[in-house]
Coordinates of C-alpha atoms in Angstrom, one line a residue:
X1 CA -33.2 9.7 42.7
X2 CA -33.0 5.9 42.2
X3 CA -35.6 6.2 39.3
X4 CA -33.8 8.8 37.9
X5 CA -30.1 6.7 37.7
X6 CA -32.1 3.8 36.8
X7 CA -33.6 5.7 33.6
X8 CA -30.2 7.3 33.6
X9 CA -28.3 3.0 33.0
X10 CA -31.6 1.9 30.8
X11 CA -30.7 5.3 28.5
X12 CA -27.5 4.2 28.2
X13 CA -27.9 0.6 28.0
X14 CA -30.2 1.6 25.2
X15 CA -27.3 3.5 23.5
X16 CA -24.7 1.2 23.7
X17 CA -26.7 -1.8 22.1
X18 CA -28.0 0.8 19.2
X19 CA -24.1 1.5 18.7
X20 CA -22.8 -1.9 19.0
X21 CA -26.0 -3.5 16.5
X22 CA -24.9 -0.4 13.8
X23 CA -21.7 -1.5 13.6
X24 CA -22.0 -5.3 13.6
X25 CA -24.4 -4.4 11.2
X26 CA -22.1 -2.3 9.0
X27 CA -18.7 -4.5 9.3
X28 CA -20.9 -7.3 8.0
X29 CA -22.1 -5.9 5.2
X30 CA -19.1 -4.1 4.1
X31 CA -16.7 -7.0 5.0
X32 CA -18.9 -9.5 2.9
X33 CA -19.2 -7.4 0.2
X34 CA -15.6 -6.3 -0.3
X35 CA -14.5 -9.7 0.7
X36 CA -16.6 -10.8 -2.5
X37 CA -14.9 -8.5 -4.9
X38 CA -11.7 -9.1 -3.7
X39 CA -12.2 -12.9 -4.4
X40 CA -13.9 -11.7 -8.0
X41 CA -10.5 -9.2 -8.6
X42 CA -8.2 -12.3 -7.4
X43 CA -9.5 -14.6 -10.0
X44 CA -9.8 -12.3 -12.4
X45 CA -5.9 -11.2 -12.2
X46 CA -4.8 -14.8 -12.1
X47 CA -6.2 -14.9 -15.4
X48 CA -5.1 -12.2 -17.0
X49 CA -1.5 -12.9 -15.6
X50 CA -1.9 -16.3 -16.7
X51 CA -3.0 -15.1 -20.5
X52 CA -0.1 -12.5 -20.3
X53 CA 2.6 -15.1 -19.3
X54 CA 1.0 -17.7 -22.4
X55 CA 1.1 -14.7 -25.3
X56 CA 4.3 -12.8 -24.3
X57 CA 3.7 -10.7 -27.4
X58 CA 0.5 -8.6 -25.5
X59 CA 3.0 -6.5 -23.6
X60 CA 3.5 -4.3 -27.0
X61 CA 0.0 -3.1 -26.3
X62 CA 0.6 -1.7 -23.4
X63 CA 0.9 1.5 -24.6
X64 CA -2.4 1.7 -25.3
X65 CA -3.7 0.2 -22.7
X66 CA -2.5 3.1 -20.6
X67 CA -4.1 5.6 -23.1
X68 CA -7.1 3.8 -22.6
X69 CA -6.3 4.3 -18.4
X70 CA -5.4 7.7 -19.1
X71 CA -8.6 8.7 -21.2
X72 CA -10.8 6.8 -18.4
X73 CA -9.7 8.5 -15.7
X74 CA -9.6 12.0 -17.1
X75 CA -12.6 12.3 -18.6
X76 CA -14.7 9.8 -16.2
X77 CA -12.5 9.6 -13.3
X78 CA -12.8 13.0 -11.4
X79 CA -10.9 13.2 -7.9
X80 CA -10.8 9.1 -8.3
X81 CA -7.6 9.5 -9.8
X82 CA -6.0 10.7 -6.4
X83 CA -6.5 7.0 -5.2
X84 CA -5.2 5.7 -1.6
X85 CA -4.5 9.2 -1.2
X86 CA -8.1 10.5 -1.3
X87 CA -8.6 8.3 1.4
X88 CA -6.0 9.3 3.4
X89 CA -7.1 12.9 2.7
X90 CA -10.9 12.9 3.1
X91 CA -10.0 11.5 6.3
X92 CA -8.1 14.2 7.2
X93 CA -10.4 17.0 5.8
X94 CA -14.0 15.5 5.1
X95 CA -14.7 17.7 2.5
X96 CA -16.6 15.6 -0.8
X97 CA -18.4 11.5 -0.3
X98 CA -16.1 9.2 -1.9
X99 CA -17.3 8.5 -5.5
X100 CA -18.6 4.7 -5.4
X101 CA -17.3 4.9 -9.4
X102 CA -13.6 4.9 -7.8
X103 CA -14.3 0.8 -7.4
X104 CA -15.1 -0.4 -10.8
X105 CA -12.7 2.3 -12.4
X106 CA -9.5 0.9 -10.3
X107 CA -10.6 -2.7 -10.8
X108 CA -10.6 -2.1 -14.8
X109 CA -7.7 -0.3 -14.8
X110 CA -5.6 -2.7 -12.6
X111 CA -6.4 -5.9 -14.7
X112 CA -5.8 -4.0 -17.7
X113 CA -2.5 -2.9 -16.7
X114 CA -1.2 -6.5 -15.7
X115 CA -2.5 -8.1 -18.6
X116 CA -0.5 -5.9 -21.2
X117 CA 2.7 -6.5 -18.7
X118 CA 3.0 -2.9 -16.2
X119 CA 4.8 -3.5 -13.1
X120 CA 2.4 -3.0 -10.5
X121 CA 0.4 -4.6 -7.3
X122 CA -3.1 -5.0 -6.2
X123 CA -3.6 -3.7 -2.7
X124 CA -4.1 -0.5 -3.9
X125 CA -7.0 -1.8 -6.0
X126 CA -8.9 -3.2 -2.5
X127 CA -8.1 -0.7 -1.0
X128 CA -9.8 1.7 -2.9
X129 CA -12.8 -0.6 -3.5
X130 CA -12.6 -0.7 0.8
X131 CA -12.9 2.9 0.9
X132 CA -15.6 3.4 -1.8
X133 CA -18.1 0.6 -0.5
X134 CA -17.7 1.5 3.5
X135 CA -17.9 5.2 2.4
X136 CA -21.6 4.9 0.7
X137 CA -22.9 3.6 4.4
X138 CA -22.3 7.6 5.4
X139 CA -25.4 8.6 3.3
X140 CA -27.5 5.6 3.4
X141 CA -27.5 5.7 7.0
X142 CA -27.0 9.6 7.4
X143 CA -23.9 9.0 9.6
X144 CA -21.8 11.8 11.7
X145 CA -18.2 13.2 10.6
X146 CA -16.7 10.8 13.6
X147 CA -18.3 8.1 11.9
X148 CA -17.6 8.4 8.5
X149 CA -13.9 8.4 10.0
X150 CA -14.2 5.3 11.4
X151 CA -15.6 4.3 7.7
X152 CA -13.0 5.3 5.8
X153 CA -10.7 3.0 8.3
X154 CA -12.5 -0.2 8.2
X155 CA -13.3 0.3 4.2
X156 CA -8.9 0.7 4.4
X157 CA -8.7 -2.5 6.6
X158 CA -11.4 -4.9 4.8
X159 CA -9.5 -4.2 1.4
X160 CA -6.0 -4.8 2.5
X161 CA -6.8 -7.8 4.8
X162 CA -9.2 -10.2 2.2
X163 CA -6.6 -9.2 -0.7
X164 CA -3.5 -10.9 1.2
X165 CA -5.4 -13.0 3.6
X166 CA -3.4 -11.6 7.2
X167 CA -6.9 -10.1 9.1
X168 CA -4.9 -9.2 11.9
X169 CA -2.4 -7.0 9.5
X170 CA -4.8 -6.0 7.6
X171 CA -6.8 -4.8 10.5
X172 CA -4.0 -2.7 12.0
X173 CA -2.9 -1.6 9.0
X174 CA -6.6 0.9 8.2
X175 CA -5.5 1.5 11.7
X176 CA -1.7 2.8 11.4
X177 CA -1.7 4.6 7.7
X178 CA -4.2 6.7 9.5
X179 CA -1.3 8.4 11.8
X180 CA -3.6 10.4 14.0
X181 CA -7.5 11.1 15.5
X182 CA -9.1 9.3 18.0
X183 CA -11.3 7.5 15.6
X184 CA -8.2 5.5 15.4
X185 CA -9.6 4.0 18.7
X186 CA -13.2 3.6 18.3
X187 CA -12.7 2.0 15.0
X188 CA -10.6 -0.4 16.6
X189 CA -13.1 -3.0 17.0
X190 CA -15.0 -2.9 14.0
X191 CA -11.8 -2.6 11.9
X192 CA -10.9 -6.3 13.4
X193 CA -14.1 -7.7 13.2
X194 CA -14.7 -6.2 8.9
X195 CA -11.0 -7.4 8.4
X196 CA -11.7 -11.2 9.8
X197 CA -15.0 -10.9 7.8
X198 CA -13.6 -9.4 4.8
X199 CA -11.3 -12.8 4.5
X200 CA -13.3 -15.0 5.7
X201 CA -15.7 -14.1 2.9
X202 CA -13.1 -14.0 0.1
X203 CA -12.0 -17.6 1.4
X204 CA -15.5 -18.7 1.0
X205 CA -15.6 -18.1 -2.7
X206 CA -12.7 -20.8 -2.9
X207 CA -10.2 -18.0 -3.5
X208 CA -6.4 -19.2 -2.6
X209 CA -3.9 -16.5 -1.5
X210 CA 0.2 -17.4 -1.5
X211 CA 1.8 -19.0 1.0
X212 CA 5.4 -18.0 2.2
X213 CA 7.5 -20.3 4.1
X214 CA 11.0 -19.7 5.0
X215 CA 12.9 -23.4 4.8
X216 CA 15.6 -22.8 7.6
X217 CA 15.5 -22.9 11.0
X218 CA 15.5 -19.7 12.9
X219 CA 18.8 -18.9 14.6
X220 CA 18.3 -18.5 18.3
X221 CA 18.7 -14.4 19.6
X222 CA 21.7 -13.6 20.4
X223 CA 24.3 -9.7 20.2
X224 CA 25.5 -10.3 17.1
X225 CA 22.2 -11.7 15.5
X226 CA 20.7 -8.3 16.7
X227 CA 23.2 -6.2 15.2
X228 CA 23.3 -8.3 11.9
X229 CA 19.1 -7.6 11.6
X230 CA 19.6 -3.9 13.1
X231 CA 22.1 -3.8 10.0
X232 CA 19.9 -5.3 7.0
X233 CA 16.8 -2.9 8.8
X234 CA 19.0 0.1 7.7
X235 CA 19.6 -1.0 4.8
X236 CA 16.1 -2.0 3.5
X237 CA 15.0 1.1 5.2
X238 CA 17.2 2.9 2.4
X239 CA 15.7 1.3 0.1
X240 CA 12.3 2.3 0.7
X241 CA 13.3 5.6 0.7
X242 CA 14.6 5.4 -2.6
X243 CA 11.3 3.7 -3.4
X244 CA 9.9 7.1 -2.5
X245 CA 12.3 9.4 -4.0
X246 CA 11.6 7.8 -7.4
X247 CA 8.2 7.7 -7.3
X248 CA 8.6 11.7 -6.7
X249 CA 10.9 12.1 -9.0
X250 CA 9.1 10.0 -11.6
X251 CA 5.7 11.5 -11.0
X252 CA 7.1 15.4 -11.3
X253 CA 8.7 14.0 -14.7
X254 CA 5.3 13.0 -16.1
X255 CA 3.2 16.2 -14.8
X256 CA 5.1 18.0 -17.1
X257 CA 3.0 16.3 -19.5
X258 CA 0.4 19.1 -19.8
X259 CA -2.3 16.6 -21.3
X260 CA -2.7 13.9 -18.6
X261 CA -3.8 10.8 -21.1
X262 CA -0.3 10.6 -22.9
X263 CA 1.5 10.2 -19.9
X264 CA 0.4 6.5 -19.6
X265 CA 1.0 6.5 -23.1
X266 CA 4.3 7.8 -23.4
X267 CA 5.1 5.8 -20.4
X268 CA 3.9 3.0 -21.8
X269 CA 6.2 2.9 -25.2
X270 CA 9.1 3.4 -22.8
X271 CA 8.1 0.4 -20.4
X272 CA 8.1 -1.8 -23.2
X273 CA 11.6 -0.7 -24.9
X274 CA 12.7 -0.8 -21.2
X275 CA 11.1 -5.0 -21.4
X276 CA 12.9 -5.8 -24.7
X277 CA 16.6 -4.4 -23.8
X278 CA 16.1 -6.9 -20.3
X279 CA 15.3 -9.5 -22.1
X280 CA 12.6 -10.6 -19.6
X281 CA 9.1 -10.6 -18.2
X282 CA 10.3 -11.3 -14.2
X283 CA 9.5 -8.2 -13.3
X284 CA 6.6 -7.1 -15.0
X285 CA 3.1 -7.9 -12.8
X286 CA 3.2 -8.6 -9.6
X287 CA 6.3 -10.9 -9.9
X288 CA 4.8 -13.9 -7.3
X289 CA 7.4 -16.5 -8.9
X290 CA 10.5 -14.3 -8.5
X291 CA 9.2 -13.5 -4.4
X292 CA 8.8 -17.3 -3.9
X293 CA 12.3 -17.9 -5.6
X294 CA 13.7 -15.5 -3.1
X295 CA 13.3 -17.6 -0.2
X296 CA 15.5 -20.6 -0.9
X297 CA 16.9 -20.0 -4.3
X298 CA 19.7 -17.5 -5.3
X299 CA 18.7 -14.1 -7.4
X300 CA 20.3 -11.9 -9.6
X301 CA 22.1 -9.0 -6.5
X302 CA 19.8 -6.6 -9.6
X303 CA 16.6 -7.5 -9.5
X304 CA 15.2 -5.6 -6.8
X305 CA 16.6 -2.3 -8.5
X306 CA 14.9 -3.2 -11.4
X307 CA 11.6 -3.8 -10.1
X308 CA 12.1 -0.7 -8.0
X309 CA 12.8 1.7 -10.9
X310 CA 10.1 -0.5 -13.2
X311 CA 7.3 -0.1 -10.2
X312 CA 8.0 4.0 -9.6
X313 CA 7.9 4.6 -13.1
X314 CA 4.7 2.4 -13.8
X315 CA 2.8 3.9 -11.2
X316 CA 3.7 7.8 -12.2
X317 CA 2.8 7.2 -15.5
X318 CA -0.6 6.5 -14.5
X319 CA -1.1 2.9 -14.4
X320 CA -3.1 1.5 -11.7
X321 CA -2.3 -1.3 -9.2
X322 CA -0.6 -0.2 -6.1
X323 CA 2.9 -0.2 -4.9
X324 CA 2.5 -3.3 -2.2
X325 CA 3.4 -6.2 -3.7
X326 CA 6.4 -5.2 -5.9
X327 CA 7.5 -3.8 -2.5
X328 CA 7.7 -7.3 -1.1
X329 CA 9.5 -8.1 -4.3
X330 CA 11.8 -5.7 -3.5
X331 CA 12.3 -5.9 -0.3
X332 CA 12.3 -10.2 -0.6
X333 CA 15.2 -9.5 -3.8
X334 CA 17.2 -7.5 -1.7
X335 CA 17.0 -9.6 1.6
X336 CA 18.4 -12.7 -0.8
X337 CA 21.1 -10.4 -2.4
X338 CA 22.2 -9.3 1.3
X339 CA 22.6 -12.9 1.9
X340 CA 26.3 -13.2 0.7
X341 CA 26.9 -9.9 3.1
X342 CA 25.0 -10.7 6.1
X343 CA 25.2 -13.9 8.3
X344 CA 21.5 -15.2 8.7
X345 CA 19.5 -17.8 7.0
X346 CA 18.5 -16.9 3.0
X347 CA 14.9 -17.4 3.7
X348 CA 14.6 -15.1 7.2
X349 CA 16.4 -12.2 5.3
X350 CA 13.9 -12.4 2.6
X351 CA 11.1 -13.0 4.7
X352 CA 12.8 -9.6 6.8
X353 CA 13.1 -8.1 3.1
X354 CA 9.5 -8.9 2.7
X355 CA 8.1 -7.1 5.2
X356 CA 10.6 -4.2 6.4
X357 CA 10.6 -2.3 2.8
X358 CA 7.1 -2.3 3.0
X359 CA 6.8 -1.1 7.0
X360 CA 9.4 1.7 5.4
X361 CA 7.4 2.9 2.1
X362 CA 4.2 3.2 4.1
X363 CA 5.1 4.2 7.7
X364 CA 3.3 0.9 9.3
X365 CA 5.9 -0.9 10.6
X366 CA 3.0 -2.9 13.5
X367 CA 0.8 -3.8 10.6
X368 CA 3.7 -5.2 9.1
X369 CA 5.3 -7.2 11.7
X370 CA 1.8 -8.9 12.3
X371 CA 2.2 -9.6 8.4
X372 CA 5.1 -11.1 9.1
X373 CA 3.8 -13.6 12.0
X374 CA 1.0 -14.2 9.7
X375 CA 2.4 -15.5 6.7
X376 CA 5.8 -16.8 8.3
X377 CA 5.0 -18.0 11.9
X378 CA 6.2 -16.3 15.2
X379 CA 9.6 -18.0 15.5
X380 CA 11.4 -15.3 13.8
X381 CA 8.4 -11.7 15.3
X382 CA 11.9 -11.0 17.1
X383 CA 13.9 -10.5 13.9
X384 CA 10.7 -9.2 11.8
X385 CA 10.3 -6.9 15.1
X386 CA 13.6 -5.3 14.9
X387 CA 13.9 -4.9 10.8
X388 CA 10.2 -3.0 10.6
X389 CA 11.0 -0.6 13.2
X390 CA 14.9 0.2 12.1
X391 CA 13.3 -0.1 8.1
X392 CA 10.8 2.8 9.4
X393 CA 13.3 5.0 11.0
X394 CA 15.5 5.0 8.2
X395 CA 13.3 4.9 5.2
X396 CA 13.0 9.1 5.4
X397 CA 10.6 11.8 6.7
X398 CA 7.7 10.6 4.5
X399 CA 6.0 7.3 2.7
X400 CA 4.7 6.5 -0.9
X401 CA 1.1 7.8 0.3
X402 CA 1.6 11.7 0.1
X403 CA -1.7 12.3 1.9
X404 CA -0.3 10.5 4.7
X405 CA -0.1 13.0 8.0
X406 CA 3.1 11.7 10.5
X407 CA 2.4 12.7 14.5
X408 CA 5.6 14.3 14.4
X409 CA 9.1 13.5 12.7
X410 CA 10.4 10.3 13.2
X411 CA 14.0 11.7 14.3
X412 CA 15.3 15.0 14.6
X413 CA 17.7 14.6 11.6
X414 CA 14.5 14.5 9.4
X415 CA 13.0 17.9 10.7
X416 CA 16.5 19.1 10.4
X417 CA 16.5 18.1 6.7
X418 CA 13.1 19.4 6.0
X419 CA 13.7 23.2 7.6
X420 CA 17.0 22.9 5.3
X421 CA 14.9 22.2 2.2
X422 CA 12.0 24.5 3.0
X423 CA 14.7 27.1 3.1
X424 CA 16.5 26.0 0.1
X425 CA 13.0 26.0 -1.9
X426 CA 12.6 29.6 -0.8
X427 CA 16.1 31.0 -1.5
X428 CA 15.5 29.7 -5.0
X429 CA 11.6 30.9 -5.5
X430 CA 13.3 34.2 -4.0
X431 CA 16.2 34.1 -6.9
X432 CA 13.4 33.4 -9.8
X433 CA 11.4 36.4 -8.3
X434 CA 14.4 38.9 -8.6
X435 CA 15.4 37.4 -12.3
X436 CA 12.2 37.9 -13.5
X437 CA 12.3 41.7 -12.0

């Protein structure tokens, strides 16, 4: 009996060290590797910012340039063009390998829309360079349906975390946009150690990321303090809703486009007539100078509309980027414009902005309050804590990522809303039916 318990712990033993040398193995090499070409796409879109913002003139050929996008992805691009939401789904489902074409194809198409001037962001770019890379280890080492899960999450979390520098958000966050499955907990681990590695490895390839810093101090916690962030949480909760709604409402606009190259195209003439009647290039690209001005300098009570309606209609077009980085532009525009409305310091309702429209547009309101300790300090998790998780309850029954699966409805007004719709949509299909009889 002893033998046999003592084979029995030398079995699992065995196991265990197997399991745990596969995965340090794996979150090394895809944490180094993504962290690389994270660093590589960093550089390379200062550049092409930098050439944008030195020959103004470039943003006419964006039109093309989204032709070109267009042309790429439909004739080369295959289920690629789904981005962050194949992810999302072949998590769900498992059904085809991620193509490994989806990285280079996102990279081009990302630089080439922020050098001819679209509104757009860059996480979505690692991301989906994450997922590609971590999701070739599934053949190469013949790896099970649980583990190709846990792939796909750490792929998620090595992107997000070397492209902003925050491993501890970017960790969580390959973590929370997957809403459900216990892989959630077994890649818990080895999405923390890929995200420090991922960022670690971008930082060694001398690659700077922006720093934040709000210049006030941070008002001690008190009733009405609570109220005043429970207030602003709402409201930039509303906001990302409206992120969504547009980018819906946007995207059904352009699928009515039966040929799928001219939408960027089309799109694209209408960005840059949209550019010429403002009169300005803040809020094309990723818009770093106007999010640093929001902290401690006063902004137009617009510009986070703008960027908002500029960002939805950039990405339904077809342009590439992602939606995170104008979203702290929003979200930092409309913390300053509250700031004449609501009683806190300009630079802690920005840096609430900041993070709370994002934790509302992508249902990760933990990733983002780590985010927020990250890049501001701890002295105001209290305030970031309370705007994330009011943003996420008010920012409506679903998120920018339409592959996204929520455990349930947030509140019972939003299941409430979504039986009324479901039986609105089928009155109506039933109305068509009997007009066409």
């Amino acid at each position: 009996m002893l033998a046999k318990n003592s084979n029995l712990s030398e079995n699992s033993f065995r196991t265990i060290t197997i399991t745990a040398l596969k995965w340090l193995l794996i979150t090394a090499v895809v944490g180094s590797v993504v962290g690389s070409i994270s660093a590589f796409f960093l550089t390379s879109l200062s550049w092409v910012t930098n050439y944008r913002e030195a020959h103004p003139l470039i943003i006419l050929g964006l039109p093309l340039a989204g032709l070109t996008i267009g042309l790429l992805y439909y004739y080369y691009g295959g289920v690629s063009n789904k981005g962050n939401n194949l992810l999302l789904k072949e998590y769900y489902q498992s059904e085809h390998p991620i193509p490994l074409k989806m990285a280079p194809l996102v990279l081009f198409s990302t630089l080439l829309t922020h050098l001819f001037g679209g509104s757009a962001g860059r996480e979505g770019t690692a991301v989906q360079i994450g997922g590609a890379i971590a999701d070739q280890c599934t053949r190469v080492l013949k790896l099970n349906h649980d583990d190709r899960k846990i792939l796909i999450i750490i792929g998620i979390s090595a992107g997000f975390a070397s492209i902003f520098g925050t491993p501890w958000a970017g960790a969580l966050f390959g973590l929370e946009v997957i809403t459900g499955g216990k892989s959630r907990l077994k890649a818990l681990i080895p999405s923390i150690l890929v995200a420090f590695i991922a960022n670690y490895t971008c930082s060694l390839w001398n690659v700077a990321h922006t720093h934040y810093h709000i210049q006030e101090d941070i008002p001690a916690i008190n009733t009405s303090s609570i109220l005043y962030s429970v207030v602003a949480g709402a409201i930039f909760g509303l906001v990302a809703y409206l992120f969504t709604l547009c980018s819906d409402l946007f995207g059904t606009v352009f699928k009515k486009i039966a040929y799928p190259p001219l939408r960027p195209l089309i799109g694209g003439l209408i960005l840059v007539l949209s550019i010429w009647f403002l009169g300005s290039t803040k809020y094309v690209g990723l818009g770093i100078p106007t999010i640093l001005a929001s902290f401690d300098s006063p902004l137009n009570s617009y510009d986070f509309l703008i960027k908002l309606l500029l960002t939805t209609f950039t990405l339904s077009a077809g342009f590439k980027g992602g939606e995170v980085t104008p979203l702290f532009f929003i979200g930092a525009a409309l913390g300053n414009a509250l700031f004449g409305i609501i009683p806190l310091p300009l630079g802690l309702l920005a840096a609430m902005g900041f993070i709370a429209v994002f934790a509302g547009a992508t249902n990760t309101p933990f990733a983002c309050l780590l985010m927020g300790i990250e890049l501001f300090g701890y002295e105001a998790s209290i305030y970031f804590g309370i705007a994330c998780c009011i943003a996420y309850f008010f920012s409506g029954a679903n998120g920018i990522y339409s592959s996204q699966i929520l455990k349930g409805p947030k509140h019972h007004f939003y299941l409430h809303l979504k039986r009324r719709r479901t039986g609105i949509q089928e009155k109506l299909k039933k109305f068509k039916n009997y007009k066409n009889t």
